mmCIF file of C-alpha atoms in Angstrom:
data_model
loop_
_atom_site.group_PDB
_atom_site.id
_atom_site.type_symbol
_atom_site.label_atom_id
_atom_site.label_comp_id
_atom_site.label_asym_id
_atom_site.label_seq_id
_atom_site.Cartn_x
_atom_site.Cartn_y
_atom_site.Cartn_z
ATOM 1 C CA MET A 379 -0.126 -0.011 0.032
ATOM 2 C CA SER A 380 2.773 2.171 0.701
ATOM 3 C CA ASP A 381 4.210 1.728 -2.892
ATOM 4 C CA SER A 382 1.124 2.884 -4.474
ATOM 5 C CA ASP A 383 0.999 6.044 -2.311
ATOM 6 C CA SER A 384 4.388 6.975 -3.140
ATOM 7 C CA LYS A 385 3.585 6.532 -6.885
ATOM 8 C CA LYS A 386 0.343 8.583 -6.450
ATOM 9 C CA ALA A 387 2.658 11.404 -4.758
ATOM 10 C CA SER A 388 5.349 11.134 -7.370
ATOM 11 C CA ALA A 389 2.557 11.341 -10.177
ATOM 12 C CA VAL A 390 0.977 14.734 -8.393
ATOM 13 C CA THR A 391 4.044 16.695 -7.773
ATOM 14 C CA LYS A 392 5.725 17.811 -11.363
ATOM 15 C CA THR A 393 9.594 18.621 -11.355
ATOM 16 C CA TYR A 394 10.835 22.054 -12.296
ATOM 17 C CA GLU A 395 11.449 20.989 -15.897
ATOM 18 C CA GLU A 396 7.762 19.749 -16.405
ATOM 19 C CA ARG A 397 6.623 23.135 -15.040
ATOM 20 C CA VAL A 398 8.678 25.161 -17.310
ATOM 21 C CA GLU A 399 6.990 23.584 -20.288
ATOM 22 C CA ALA A 400 3.610 25.096 -19.562
ATOM 23 C CA ILE A 401 4.808 28.727 -19.149
ATOM 24 C CA ASN A 402 3.510 31.556 -21.052
ATOM 25 C CA ALA A 403 5.716 33.378 -24.128
ATOM 26 C CA ILE A 404 5.793 36.638 -21.769
ATOM 27 C CA SER A 405 7.311 34.868 -18.785
ATOM 28 C CA LYS A 406 10.572 36.571 -19.140
ATOM 29 C CA PRO A 407 12.694 36.767 -16.804
ATOM 30 C CA LEU A 408 12.076 33.162 -15.632
ATOM 31 C CA ALA A 409 13.965 32.266 -12.189
ATOM 32 C CA SER A 410 16.146 29.539 -12.587
ATOM 33 C CA LYS A 411 15.600 26.483 -10.319
ATOM 34 C CA LYS A 412 17.711 27.564 -7.540
ATOM 35 C CA SER A 413 16.247 31.151 -7.661
ATOM 36 C CA THR A 414 12.536 29.653 -7.680
ATOM 37 C CA LYS A 415 13.171 27.667 -4.394
ATOM 38 C CA ARG A 416 14.736 31.156 -2.872
ATOM 39 C CA ALA A 417 11.567 33.185 -4.196
ATOM 40 C CA HIS A 418 9.241 30.762 -2.529
ATOM 41 C CA LYS A 419 11.057 30.842 0.672
ATOM 42 C CA LEU A 420 10.994 34.710 0.534
ATOM 43 C CA VAL A 421 7.356 34.647 -0.159
ATOM 44 C CA LYS A 422 6.670 32.255 2.789
ATOM 45 C CA LYS A 423 8.774 34.533 5.285
ATOM 46 C CA ALA A 424 7.217 37.782 3.989
ATOM 47 C CA SER A 425 3.858 36.071 4.318
ATOM 48 C CA SER A 426 4.373 35.300 7.740
ATOM 49 C CA ALA A 427 5.526 38.663 8.561
ATOM 50 C CA LYS A 428 2.634 40.277 6.508
ATOM 51 C CA MET A 429 4.858 42.180 4.263
ATOM 52 C CA ILE A 430 3.234 40.705 1.107
ATOM 53 C CA ARG A 431 0.406 41.703 -1.332
ATOM 54 C CA ARG A 432 -1.367 38.652 -3.213
ATOM 55 C CA GLY A 433 -3.281 38.918 -6.436
ATOM 56 C CA VAL A 434 -3.527 41.110 -9.335
ATOM 57 C CA LYS A 435 -6.000 43.493 -7.889
ATOM 58 C CA GLU A 436 -3.971 44.083 -4.593
ATOM 59 C CA VAL A 437 -0.604 44.423 -6.427
ATOM 60 C CA VAL A 438 -2.012 47.001 -8.895
ATOM 61 C CA LYS A 439 -3.649 48.851 -6.226
ATOM 62 C CA SER A 440 -0.241 48.904 -4.126
ATOM 63 C CA LEU A 441 1.816 50.133 -7.229
ATOM 64 C CA ARG A 442 -0.779 52.941 -7.369
ATOM 65 C CA LYS A 443 0.094 53.820 -3.801
ATOM 66 C CA ASN A 444 3.815 53.702 -4.948
ATOM 67 C CA GLU A 445 4.678 50.993 -2.551
ATOM 68 C CA LYS A 446 7.840 49.534 -3.556
ATOM 69 C CA GLY A 447 9.244 45.673 -3.377
ATOM 70 C CA LEU A 448 9.858 42.851 -5.550
ATOM 71 C CA CYS A 449 6.982 41.498 -7.656
ATOM 72 C CA ILE A 450 6.908 37.548 -8.391
ATOM 73 C CA LEU A 451 4.580 36.429 -11.046
ATOM 74 C CA ALA A 452 3.648 32.923 -12.064
ATOM 75 C CA GLY A 453 4.311 31.769 -15.504
ATOM 76 C CA ASP A 454 1.487 29.420 -16.183
ATOM 77 C CA ILE A 455 -1.408 31.965 -16.284
ATOM 78 C CA TYR A 456 -4.080 31.387 -18.726
ATOM 79 C CA PRO A 457 -5.311 33.484 -20.260
ATOM 80 C CA ILE A 458 -2.456 35.413 -20.511
ATOM 81 C CA ASP A 459 -4.507 38.734 -20.657
ATOM 82 C CA VAL A 460 -4.969 38.447 -16.811
ATOM 83 C CA ILE A 461 -1.224 39.619 -16.227
ATOM 84 C CA SER A 462 -0.088 40.715 -19.467
ATOM 85 C CA HIS A 463 -0.164 44.404 -18.348
ATOM 86 C CA LEU A 464 1.591 43.887 -15.095
ATOM 87 C CA PRO A 465 5.140 43.767 -16.548
ATOM 88 C CA ILE A 466 4.791 47.221 -18.154
ATOM 89 C CA LEU A 467 3.031 48.558 -15.169
ATOM 90 C CA LEU A 468 5.917 47.337 -13.051
ATOM 91 C CA GLU A 469 8.488 48.664 -15.369
ATOM 92 C CA GLU A 470 7.051 52.137 -14.985
ATOM 93 C CA HIS A 471 6.918 52.287 -11.384
ATOM 94 C CA GLY A 472 10.656 50.979 -11.316
ATOM 95 C CA VAL A 473 9.599 47.767 -9.399
ATOM 96 C CA PRO A 474 11.684 44.680 -10.299
ATOM 97 C CA TYR A 475 9.868 41.499 -11.308
ATOM 98 C CA ILE A 476 10.595 37.976 -11.881
ATOM 99 C CA PHE A 477 8.609 34.826 -13.071
ATOM 100 C CA VAL A 478 8.295 31.583 -11.576
ATOM 101 C CA PRO A 479 6.903 28.484 -13.170
ATOM 102 C CA SER A 480 3.805 27.423 -11.149
ATOM 103 C CA LYS A 481 0.950 29.238 -9.620
ATOM 104 C CA GLN A 482 0.161 26.436 -7.537
ATOM 105 C CA ASP A 483 3.480 26.666 -5.681
ATOM 106 C CA LEU A 484 3.458 30.338 -5.540
ATOM 107 C CA GLY A 485 -0.071 30.108 -3.710
ATOM 108 C CA ALA A 486 1.355 27.588 -1.425
ATOM 109 C CA ALA A 487 4.276 29.722 -0.533
ATOM 110 C CA ALA A 488 1.972 32.500 0.083
ATOM 111 C CA CYS A 489 0.119 30.350 2.629
ATOM 112 C CA THR A 490 -2.973 30.184 0.966
ATOM 113 C CA LYS A 491 -5.147 27.335 -0.309
ATOM 114 C CA ARG A 492 -5.811 28.998 -3.868
ATOM 115 C CA PRO A 493 -3.241 29.260 -6.701
ATOM 116 C CA THR A 494 -1.827 32.884 -6.918
ATOM 117 C CA SER A 495 -0.792 34.703 -9.964
ATOM 118 C CA VAL A 496 1.289 37.398 -8.619
ATOM 119 C CA VAL A 497 2.727 38.494 -5.483
ATOM 120 C CA LEU A 498 4.442 41.605 -4.257
ATOM 121 C CA VAL A 499 6.825 41.117 -1.227
ATOM 122 C CA ARG A 500 7.162 44.801 0.130
ATOM 123 C CA ASP A 501 10.694 46.272 0.718
ATOM 124 C CA PRO A 502 11.510 45.366 4.423
ATOM 125 C CA ASP A 503 13.324 48.724 4.894
ATOM 126 C CA GLY A 504 10.365 50.876 3.625
ATOM 127 C CA LYS A 505 7.657 52.661 5.672
ATOM 128 C CA GLY A 506 5.135 50.828 7.576
ATOM 129 C CA LYS A 507 7.594 48.163 9.079
ATOM 130 C CA LYS A 508 5.317 46.206 11.547
ATOM 131 C CA LYS A 509 7.275 43.258 12.179
ATOM 132 C CA GLU A 510 10.772 41.898 12.097
ATOM 133 C CA PHE A 511 11.551 40.527 8.735
ATOM 134 C CA ASP A 512 14.370 37.899 8.455
ATOM 135 C CA GLY A 513 14.381 37.221 4.779
ATOM 136 C CA GLY A 514 16.567 40.462 3.902
ATOM 137 C CA ASP A 515 19.318 38.562 2.254
ATOM 138 C CA LEU A 516 17.102 36.721 0.066
ATOM 139 C CA TYR A 517 15.326 39.924 -0.814
ATOM 140 C CA LYS A 518 18.474 41.543 -1.917
ATOM 141 C CA ASN A 519 19.649 38.577 -3.907
ATOM 142 C CA LEU A 520 16.636 38.341 -5.683
ATOM 143 C CA ILE A 521 16.248 42.019 -6.364
ATOM 144 C CA ASP A 522 19.869 41.818 -7.975
ATOM 145 C CA GLU A 523 18.748 39.030 -10.169
ATOM 146 C CA ALA A 524 15.658 40.811 -11.202
ATOM 147 C CA LYS A 525 17.333 43.935 -11.907
ATOM 148 C CA ALA A 526 20.162 42.178 -13.957
ATOM 149 C CA TYR A 527 17.301 41.548 -16.774
ATOM 150 C CA ASP A 528 17.125 43.836 -19.516
ATOM 151 C CA PRO A 529 13.736 43.840 -21.257
ATOM 152 C CA THR A 530 15.016 45.522 -24.402
ATOM 153 C CA ALA A 531 17.574 42.790 -25.046
ATOM 154 C CA PRO A 532 16.016 40.380 -27.666
#
């Protein structure tokens, strides 16, 4: 019975490579396997410290209020029109962004049962800091990686 359970568990969980096959055409810059794990860990820490905005509506509203941070988008969103305006909006506001392959994993990292299409991790050094945030080094590493991407390059 344990053999069948382990087969079911392996059939349900997909590898990074399998998830990359299901991403959209606009999913650039896509995080590497290691960076994806770091992004999920950052989202989990930020969620526990209440320094996170989940979903397209909340992220757009916080951008209009000039909140800064790191935006993490899921690459497997369909229809693509749901998030197609976000990369341009983020570039206009000077907020770095990065794509991860799975909305399921992003939702799980954000401590919700629902898949999440986009998450904004607010700047830990910004105003309104309520709780001590212990993911500062993860945040800085992912910010540097996201800023290294040049959207004008082919």
